[in-house]
Coordinates of C-alpha atoms in Angstrom, one line a residue:
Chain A
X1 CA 0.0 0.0 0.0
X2 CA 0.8 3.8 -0.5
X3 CA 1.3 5.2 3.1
X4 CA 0.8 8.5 3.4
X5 CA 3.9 10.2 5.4
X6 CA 6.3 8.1 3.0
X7 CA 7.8 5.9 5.5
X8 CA 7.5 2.3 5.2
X9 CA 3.9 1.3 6.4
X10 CA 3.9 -0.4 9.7
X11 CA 4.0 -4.1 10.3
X12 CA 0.3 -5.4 11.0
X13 CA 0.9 -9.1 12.3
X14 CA -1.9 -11.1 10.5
X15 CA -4.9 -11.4 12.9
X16 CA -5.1 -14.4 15.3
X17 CA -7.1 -17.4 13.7
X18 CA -10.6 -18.4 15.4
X19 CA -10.5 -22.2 15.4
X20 CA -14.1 -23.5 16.6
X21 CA -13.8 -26.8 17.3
X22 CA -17.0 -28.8 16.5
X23 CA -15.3 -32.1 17.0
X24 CA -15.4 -32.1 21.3
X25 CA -18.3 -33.1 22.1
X26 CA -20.4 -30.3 24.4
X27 CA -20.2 -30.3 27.9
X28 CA -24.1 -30.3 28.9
X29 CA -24.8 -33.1 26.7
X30 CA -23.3 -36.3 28.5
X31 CA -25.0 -39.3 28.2
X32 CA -25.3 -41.3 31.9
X33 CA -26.9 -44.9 31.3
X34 CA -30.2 -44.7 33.3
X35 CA -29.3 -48.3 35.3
X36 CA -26.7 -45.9 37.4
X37 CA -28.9 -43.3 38.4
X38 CA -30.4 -45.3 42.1
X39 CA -33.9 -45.4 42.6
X40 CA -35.5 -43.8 45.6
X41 CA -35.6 -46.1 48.6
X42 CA -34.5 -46.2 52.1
X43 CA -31.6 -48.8 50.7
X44 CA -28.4 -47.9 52.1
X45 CA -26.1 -46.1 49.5
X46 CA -23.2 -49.0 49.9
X47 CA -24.9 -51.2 48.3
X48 CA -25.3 -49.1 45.1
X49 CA -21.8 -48.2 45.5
X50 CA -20.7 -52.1 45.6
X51 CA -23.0 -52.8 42.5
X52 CA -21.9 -49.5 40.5
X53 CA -17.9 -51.4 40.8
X54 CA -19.0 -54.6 39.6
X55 CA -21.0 -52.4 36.6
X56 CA -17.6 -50.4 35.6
X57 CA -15.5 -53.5 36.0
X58 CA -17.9 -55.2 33.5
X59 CA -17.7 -52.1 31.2
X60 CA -14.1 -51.8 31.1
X61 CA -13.8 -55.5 29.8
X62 CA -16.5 -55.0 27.3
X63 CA -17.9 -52.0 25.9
X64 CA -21.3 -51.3 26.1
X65 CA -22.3 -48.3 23.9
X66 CA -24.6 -45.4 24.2
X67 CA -28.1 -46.0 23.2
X68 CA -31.4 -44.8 23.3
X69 CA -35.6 -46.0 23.1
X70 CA -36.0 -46.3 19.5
X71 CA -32.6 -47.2 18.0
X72 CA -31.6 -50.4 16.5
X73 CA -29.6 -52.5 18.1
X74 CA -27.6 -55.6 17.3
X75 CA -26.6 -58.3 19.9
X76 CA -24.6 -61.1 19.6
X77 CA -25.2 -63.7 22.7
X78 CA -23.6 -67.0 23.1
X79 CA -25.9 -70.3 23.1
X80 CA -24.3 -73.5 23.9
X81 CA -27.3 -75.3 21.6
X82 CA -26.6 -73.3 18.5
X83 CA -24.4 -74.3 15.2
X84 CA -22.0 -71.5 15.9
X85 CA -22.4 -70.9 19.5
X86 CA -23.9 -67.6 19.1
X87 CA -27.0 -65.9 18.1
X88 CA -27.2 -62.3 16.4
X89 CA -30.6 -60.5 16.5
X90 CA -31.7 -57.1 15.5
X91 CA -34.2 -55.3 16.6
X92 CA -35.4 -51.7 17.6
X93 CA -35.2 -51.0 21.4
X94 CA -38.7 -50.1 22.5
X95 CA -38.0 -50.8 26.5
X96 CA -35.2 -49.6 29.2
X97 CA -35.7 -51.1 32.8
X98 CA -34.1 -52.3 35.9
X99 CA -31.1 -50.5 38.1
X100 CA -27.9 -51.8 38.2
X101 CA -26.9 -54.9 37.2
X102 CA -30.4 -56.3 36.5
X103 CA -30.4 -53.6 33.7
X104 CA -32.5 -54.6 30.7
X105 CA -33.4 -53.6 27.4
X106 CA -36.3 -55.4 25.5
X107 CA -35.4 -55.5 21.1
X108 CA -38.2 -56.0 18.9
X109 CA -38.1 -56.9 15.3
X110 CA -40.5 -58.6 12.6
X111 CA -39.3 -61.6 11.4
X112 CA -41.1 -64.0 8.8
X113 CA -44.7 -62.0 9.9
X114 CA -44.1 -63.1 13.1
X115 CA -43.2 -60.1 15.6
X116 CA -40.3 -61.1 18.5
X117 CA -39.3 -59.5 21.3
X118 CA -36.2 -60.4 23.4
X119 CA -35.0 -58.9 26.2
X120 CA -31.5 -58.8 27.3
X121 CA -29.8 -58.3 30.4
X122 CA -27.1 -55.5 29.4
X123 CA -24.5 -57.2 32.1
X124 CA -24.7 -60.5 31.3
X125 CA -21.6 -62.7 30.6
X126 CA -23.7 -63.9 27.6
X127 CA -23.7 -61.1 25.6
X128 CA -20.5 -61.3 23.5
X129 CA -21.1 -57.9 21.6
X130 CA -23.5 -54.8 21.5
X131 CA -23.7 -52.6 18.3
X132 CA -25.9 -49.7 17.6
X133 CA -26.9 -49.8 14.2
X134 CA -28.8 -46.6 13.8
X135 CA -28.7 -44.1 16.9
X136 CA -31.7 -42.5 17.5
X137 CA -34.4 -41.5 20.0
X138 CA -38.2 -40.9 19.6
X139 CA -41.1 -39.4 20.7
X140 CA -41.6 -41.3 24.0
X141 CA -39.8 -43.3 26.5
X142 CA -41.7 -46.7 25.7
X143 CA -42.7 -47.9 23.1
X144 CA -44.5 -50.8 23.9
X145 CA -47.3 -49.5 21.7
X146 CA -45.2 -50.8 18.4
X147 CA -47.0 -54.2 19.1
X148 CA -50.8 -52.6 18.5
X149 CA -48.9 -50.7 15.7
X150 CA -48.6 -51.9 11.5
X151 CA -45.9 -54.2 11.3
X152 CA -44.1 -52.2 8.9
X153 CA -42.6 -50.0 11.9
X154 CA -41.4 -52.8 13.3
X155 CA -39.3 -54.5 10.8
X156 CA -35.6 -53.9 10.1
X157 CA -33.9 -55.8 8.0
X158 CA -31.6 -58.3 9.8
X159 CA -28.5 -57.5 7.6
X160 CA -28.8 -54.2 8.1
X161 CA -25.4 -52.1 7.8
X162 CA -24.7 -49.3 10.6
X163 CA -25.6 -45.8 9.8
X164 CA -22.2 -43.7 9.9
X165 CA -22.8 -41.1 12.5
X166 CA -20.5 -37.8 13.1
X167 CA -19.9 -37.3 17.1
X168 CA -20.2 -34.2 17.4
X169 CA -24.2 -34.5 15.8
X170 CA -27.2 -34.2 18.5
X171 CA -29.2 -37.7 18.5
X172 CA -31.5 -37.3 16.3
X173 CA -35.1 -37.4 17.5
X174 CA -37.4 -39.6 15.1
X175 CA -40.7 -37.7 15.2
X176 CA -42.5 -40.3 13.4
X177 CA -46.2 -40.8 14.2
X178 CA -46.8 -44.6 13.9
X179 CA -50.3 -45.7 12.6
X180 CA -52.0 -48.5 14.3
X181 CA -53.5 -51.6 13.6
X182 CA -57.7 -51.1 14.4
X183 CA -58.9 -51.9 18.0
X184 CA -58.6 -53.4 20.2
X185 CA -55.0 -52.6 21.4
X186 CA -53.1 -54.5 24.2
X187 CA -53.3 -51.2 26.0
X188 CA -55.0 -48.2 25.9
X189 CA -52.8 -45.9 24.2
X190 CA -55.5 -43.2 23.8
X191 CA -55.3 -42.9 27.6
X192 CA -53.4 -39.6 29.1
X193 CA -51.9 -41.9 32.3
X194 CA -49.5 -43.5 28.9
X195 CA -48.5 -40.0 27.5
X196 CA -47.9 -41.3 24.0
X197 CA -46.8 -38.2 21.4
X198 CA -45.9 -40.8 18.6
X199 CA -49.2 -42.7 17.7
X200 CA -51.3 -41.0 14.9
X201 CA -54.6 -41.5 16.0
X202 CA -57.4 -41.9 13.8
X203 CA -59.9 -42.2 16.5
X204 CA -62.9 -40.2 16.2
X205 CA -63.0 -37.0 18.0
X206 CA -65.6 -37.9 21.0
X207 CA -63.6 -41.0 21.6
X208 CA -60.3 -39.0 22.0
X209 CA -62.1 -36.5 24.7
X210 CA -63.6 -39.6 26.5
X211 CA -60.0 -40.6 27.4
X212 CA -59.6 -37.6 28.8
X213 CA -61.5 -38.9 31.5
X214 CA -59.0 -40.7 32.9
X215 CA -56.4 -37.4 33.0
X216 CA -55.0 -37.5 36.2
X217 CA -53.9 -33.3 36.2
X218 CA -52.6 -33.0 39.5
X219 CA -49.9 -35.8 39.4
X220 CA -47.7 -33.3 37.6
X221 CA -47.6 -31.1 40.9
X222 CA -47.6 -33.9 43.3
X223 CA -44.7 -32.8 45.2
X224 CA -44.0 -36.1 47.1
X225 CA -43.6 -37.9 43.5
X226 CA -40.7 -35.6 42.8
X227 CA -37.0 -37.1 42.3
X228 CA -34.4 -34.5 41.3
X229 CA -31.7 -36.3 40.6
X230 CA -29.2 -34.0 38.9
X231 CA -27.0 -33.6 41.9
X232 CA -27.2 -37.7 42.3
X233 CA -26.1 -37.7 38.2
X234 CA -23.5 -35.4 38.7
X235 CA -21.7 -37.9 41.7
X236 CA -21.9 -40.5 39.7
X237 CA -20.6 -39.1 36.2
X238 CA -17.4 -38.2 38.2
X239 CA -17.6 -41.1 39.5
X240 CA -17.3 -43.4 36.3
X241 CA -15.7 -40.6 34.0
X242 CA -12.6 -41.2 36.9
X243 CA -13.1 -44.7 37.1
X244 CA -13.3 -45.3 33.5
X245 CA -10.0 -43.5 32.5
X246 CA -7.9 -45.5 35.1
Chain B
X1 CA -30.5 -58.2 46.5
X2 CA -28.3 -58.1 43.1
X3 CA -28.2 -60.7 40.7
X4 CA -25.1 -62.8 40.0
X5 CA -24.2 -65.1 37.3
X6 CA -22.2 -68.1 37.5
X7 CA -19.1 -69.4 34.6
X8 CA -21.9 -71.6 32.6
X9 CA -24.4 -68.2 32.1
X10 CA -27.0 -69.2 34.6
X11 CA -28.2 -66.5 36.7
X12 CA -29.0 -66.2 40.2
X13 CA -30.5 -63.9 42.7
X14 CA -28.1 -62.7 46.1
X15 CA -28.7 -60.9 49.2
X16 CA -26.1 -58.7 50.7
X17 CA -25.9 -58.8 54.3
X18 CA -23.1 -56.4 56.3
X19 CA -21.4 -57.8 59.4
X20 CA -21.7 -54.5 61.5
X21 CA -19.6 -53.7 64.7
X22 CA -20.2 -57.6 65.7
X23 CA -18.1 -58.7 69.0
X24 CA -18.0 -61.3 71.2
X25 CA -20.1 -60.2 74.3
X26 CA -19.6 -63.7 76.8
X27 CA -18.7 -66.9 76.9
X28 CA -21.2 -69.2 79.1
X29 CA -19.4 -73.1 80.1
X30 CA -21.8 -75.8 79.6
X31 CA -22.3 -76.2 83.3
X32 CA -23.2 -72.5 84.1
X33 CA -26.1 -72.8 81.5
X34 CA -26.4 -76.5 81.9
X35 CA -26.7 -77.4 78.4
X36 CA -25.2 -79.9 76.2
X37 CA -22.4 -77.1 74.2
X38 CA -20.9 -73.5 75.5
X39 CA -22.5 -70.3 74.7
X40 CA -21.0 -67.4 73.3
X41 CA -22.9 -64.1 73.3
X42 CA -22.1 -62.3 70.6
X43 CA -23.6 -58.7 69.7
X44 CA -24.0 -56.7 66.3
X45 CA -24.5 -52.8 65.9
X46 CA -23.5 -50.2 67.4
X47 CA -26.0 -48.2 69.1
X48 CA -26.6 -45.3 71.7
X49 CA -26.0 -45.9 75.4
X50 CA -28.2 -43.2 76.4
X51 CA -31.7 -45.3 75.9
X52 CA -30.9 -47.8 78.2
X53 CA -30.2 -47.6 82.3
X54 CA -27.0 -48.1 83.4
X55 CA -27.8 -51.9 84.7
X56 CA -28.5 -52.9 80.7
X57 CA -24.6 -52.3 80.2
X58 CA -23.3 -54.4 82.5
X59 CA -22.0 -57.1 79.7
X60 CA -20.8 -54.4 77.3
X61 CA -18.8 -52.8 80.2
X62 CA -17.5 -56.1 81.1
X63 CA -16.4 -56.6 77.0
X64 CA -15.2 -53.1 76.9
X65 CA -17.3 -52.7 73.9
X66 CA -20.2 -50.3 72.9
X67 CA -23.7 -51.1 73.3
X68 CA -25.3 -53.2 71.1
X69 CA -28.5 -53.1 69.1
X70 CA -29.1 -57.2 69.4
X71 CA -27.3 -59.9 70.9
X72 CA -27.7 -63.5 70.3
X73 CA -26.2 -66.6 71.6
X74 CA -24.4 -69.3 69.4
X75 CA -23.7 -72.7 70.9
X76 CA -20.2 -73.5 70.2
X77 CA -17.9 -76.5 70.9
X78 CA -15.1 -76.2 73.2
X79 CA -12.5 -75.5 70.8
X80 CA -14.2 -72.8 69.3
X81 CA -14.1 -70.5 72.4
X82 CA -13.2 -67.1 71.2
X83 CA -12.4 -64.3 74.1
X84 CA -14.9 -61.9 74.9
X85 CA -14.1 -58.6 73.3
X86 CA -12.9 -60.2 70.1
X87 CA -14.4 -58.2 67.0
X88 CA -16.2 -60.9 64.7
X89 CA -15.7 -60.4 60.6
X90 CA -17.5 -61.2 57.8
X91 CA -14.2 -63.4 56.6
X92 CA -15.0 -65.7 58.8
X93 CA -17.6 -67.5 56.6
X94 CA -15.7 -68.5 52.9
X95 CA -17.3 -68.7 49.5
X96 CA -19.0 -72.0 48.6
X97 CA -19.9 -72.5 52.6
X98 CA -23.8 -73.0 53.4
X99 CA -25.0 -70.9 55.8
X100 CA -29.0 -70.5 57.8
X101 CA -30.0 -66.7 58.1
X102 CA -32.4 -65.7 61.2
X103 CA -34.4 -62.8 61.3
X104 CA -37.8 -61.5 62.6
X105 CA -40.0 -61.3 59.3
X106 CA -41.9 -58.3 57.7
X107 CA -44.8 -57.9 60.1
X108 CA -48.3 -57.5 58.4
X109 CA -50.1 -56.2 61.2
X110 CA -53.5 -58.3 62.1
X111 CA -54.6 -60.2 59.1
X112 CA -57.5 -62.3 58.0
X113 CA -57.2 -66.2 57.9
X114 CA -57.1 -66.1 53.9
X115 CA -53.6 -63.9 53.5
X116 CA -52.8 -65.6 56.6
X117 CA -52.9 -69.4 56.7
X118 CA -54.3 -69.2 52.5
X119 CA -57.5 -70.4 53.3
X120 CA -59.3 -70.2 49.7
X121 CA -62.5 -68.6 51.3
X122 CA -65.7 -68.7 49.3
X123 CA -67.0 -67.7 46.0
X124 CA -67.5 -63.3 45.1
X125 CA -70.9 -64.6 43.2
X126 CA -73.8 -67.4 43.1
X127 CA -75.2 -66.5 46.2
X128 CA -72.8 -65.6 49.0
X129 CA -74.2 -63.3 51.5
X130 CA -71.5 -60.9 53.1
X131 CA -69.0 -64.1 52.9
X132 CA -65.9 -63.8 50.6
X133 CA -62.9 -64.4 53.1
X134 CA -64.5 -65.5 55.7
X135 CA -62.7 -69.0 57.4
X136 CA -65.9 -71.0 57.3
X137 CA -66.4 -74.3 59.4
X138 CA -64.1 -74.0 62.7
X139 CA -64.8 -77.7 63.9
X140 CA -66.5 -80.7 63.4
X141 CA -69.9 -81.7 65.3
X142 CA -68.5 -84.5 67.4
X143 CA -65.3 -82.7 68.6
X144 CA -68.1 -80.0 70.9
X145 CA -64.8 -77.6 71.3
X146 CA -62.1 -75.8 68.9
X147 CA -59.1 -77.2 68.8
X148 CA -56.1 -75.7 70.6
X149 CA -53.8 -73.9 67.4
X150 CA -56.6 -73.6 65.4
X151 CA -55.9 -71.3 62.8
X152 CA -56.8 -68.1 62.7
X153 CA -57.0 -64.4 62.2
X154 CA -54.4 -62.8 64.2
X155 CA -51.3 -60.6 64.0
X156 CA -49.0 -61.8 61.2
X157 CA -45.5 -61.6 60.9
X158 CA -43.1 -59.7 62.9
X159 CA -41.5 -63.5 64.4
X160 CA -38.4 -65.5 64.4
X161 CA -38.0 -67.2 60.9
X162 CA -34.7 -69.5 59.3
X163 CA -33.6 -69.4 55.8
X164 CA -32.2 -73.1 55.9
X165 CA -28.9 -74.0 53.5
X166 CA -28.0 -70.6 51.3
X167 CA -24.4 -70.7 49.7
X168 CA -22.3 -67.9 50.3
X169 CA -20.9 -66.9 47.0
X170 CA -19.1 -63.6 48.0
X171 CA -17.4 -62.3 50.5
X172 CA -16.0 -58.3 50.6
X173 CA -13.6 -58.4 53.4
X174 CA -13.4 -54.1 52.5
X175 CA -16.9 -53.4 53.5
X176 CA -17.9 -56.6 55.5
X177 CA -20.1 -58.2 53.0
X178 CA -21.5 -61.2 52.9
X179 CA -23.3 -62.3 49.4
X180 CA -25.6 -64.6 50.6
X181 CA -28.1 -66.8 47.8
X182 CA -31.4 -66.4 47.3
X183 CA -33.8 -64.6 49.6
X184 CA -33.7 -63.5 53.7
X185 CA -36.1 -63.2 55.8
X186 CA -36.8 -59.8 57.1
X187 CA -36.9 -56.3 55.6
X188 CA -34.6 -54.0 54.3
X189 CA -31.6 -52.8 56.2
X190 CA -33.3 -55.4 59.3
X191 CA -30.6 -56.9 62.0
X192 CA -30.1 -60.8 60.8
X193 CA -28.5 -63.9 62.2
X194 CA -26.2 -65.9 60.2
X195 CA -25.0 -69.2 61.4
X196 CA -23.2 -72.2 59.8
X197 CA -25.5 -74.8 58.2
X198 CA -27.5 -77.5 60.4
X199 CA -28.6 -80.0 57.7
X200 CA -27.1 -83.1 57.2
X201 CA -26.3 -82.7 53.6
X202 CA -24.3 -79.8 54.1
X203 CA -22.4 -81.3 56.9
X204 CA -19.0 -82.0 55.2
X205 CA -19.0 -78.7 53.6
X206 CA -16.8 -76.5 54.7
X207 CA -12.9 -76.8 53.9
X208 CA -10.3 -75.3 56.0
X209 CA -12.9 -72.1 57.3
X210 CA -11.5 -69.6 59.4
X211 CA -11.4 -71.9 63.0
X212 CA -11.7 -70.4 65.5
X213 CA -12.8 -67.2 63.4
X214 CA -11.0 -64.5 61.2
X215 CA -8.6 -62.5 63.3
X216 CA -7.9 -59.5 61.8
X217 CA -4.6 -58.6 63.5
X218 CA -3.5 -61.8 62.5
X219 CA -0.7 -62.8 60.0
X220 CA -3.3 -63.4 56.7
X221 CA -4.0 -60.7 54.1
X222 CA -6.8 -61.7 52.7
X223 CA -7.7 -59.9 48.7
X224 CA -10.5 -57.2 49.0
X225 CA -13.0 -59.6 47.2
X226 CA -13.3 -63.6 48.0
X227 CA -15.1 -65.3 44.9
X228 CA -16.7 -68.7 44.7
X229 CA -14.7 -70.9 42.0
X230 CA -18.1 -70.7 39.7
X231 CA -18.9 -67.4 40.0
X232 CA -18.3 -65.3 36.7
X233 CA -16.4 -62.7 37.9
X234 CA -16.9 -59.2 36.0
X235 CA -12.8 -59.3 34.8
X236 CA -12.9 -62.2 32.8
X237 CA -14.3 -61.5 29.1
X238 CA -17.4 -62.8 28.1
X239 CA -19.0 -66.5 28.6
X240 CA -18.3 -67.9 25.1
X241 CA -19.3 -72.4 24.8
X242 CA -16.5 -74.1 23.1

């Protein structure tokens, strides 16, 4: 450049890149497996201690991945009464229960027009691998209401290949609203004590506001059903992050 | 309770039971209490000395221990005397030992003979007039009286009762834990009394125990965590079958 006063122009040092790194993953959005967080009870805290070892001692040997309700799982389990010795079965995860190490998780798939459900124990020594096929949650915590639903939302193909995910991406949320099969359903799904957001119902209007019946409003505020667990989640996310990198 | 599984995949259900503040309180001869074995009082969980009169401490004092929540007695042979004052462990039972648990079980409060003895009452339909759990007949014609024992409503629960022959798989010599098969009787967190098996097909079982009992000053370090030889233990990689 020209400079004005004819000496040289001074040195501007080039300005400091900005790197913004999307690769970390965020702080706030650390996934904690729901079988660590303790129920409420009068059981004496040891006891979740002693079980929340045995539960990072079995993780460290074999990794058991993050997963939600609604993705698709695949699990390979040993059977002493199969050809190889193992059995692989996919299926969508419409069911996380249990505490500790009676954690389950119930896989559903449609095989031959016959719909199976299995459910595993995540810390059995049977299970010789775990892999999420397609990570994703839905609509609602349960769906048990896949049964009463067109089979076509519950099959997945068997061979299916896993879908390549970035880690820095939010879980997707599937916000697909199933149709059902016609009544009658195992359960009421129309019925507010069930909370279901995914189900397109095509029930007729006077039916829908007859469910409403059943609306318990005052659950919400009942103060003695409240759990806060967040300072609970916090202990135990040091716990296992420290645990975990020894 | 926590489940466990063993080397082959099968699962099974545990209870953990902690060996809390237990010492040895007194040792009885078998001529002072004129019974066939020795006595040992032995007492488990510490507790405040300010609920009790002074008199009530007289065998703590005497122990120079605390006072305890519950004290039993154990009828021992003669060389299993153990000083009074000792502290008791939970080392001194071993995996793959068979143990009987003891312990007052979950009181129902006064219940009907149905939930109480499982009487199948009478029909909800076809008839009955005010009768659905109702105990029915009490005695025969002939008989003119009820029967001493007959049974009952009355209060439920709340009484002595013996898990018989439960195999200890675990042991946490860290914490004092005992892992304990199957199902206790008693509620959560309730005081319990485990004893080495009485029946005859466990007789033979124990190997080389801790005799008299686990000392803890003594010359053996034993590992934090004492597994049975078939239990799966979470460091080993997953159950494969060849």
């Amino acid at each position: 450049r020209v400079s004005s006063d004819g000496k040289p122009p001074k040195f501007q040092p080039p300005p400091k890149p900005v790197i913004i790194d999307r690769k970390t993953k965020k702080e706030e959005s650390r996934f904690l497996s729901p079988e660590f967080i303790p129920p409420r009870g009068r059981t004496d805290p040891l006891k979740y201690y002693l079980e929340r070892k045995d539960m990072i001692q079995r993780r460290k040997v074999f990794n058991i991945p993050e997963f939600y309700v609604g993705s698709v799982l695949a699990v390979t389990t040993a059977n002493p009464y199969a050809s190889d010795k193992c059995n692989r079965f996919v299926g969508i995860c419409i069911q996380r229960g249990g505490t500790g190490l009676g954690a389950t998780f119930v896989l559903r798939n449609v095989i031959e027009d016959q719909g199976v459900e299995i459910c595993y124990e995540l810390y059995s020594p049977r299970i010789q691998a775990i892999e999420v096929l397609k990570l994703e949650k839905r609509l609602d915590e349960n769906l048990m209401y896949l049964r009463d639903a067109l089979p076509e939302y519950s099959t997945f193909d068997v061979s299916m290949k896993p879908v390549p995910r970035m880690d820095h991406e939010e879980i997707p949320v599937n916000k697909v609203q199933v149709r059902m099969k016609p009544k009658p359903w195992s359960k009421r799904w129309e019925r507010p004590k069930y909370n279901i957001k995914g189900i397109k119902f095509e029930l007729p209007e006077h039916k829908m506001q007859a469910a409403q019946k059943w609306s318990q409003p005052w659950l919400e505020f009942d103060m003695l059903r409240e759990y806060d667990t967040s300072k609970i989640e916090e202990k135990i996310r040091k716990e296992l992050s420290e645990e975990l990198e020894k | 309770m926590m489940p466990i599984w063993t080397k082959s995949g099968e699962k099974h259900a545990v209870t953990l039971l902690k060996v809390q503040d237990c010492h040895v309180l007194r040792y009885v001869s078998k001529e002072e209490s004129g019974e066939k074995t020795a006595k040992l009082l032995v007492g488990g969980k510490n507790v405040s000395p300010f609920s009790k009169p002074e008199s009530a401490h007289e065998i703590f004092k005497e122990a120079g221990v605390p006072r305890k929540q519950k004290v039993t007695t154990f009828n021992v042979t003669d060389d299993a005397i153990i000083k009074p004052g000792t502290p008791l462990y939970a080392a001194h039972f071993r995996p793959g030992q068979f143990v009987d648990v003891t312990a007052k079980t979950i009181g129902k409060g006064f219940q009907g003979v149905v939930k109480r003895w499982g009487f199948k009452g009478q029909p909800a339909s076809h008839g009955q007039t005010k009768t659905h759990r109702r105990p029915g007949a009490i005695s025969t014609n002939k008989a003119a009286k009820v029967y001493r024992g007959k049974k009952m409503p009355g209060k439920m629960g709340n009484i002595y009762r013996t898990s018989f022959g439960l195999k200890v798989w675990r042991i946490n010599t860290k914490h004092n834990i005992i892992y304990v098969n199957g199902s206790v009787p008693g509620h959560t967190n309730c005081l319990v009394k485990v004893r080495d098996s009485k029946l005859p097909t466990y007789k033979d079982c124990n190997k080389n125990p801790p005799f008299p009992t686990f000392f803890a000053d003594g010359d053996e370090e034993l590992p934090e965590d004492l597994f049975d030889e078939e239990i799966f233990q979470f460091t080993d990689p997953s159950v494969t079958f060849a």
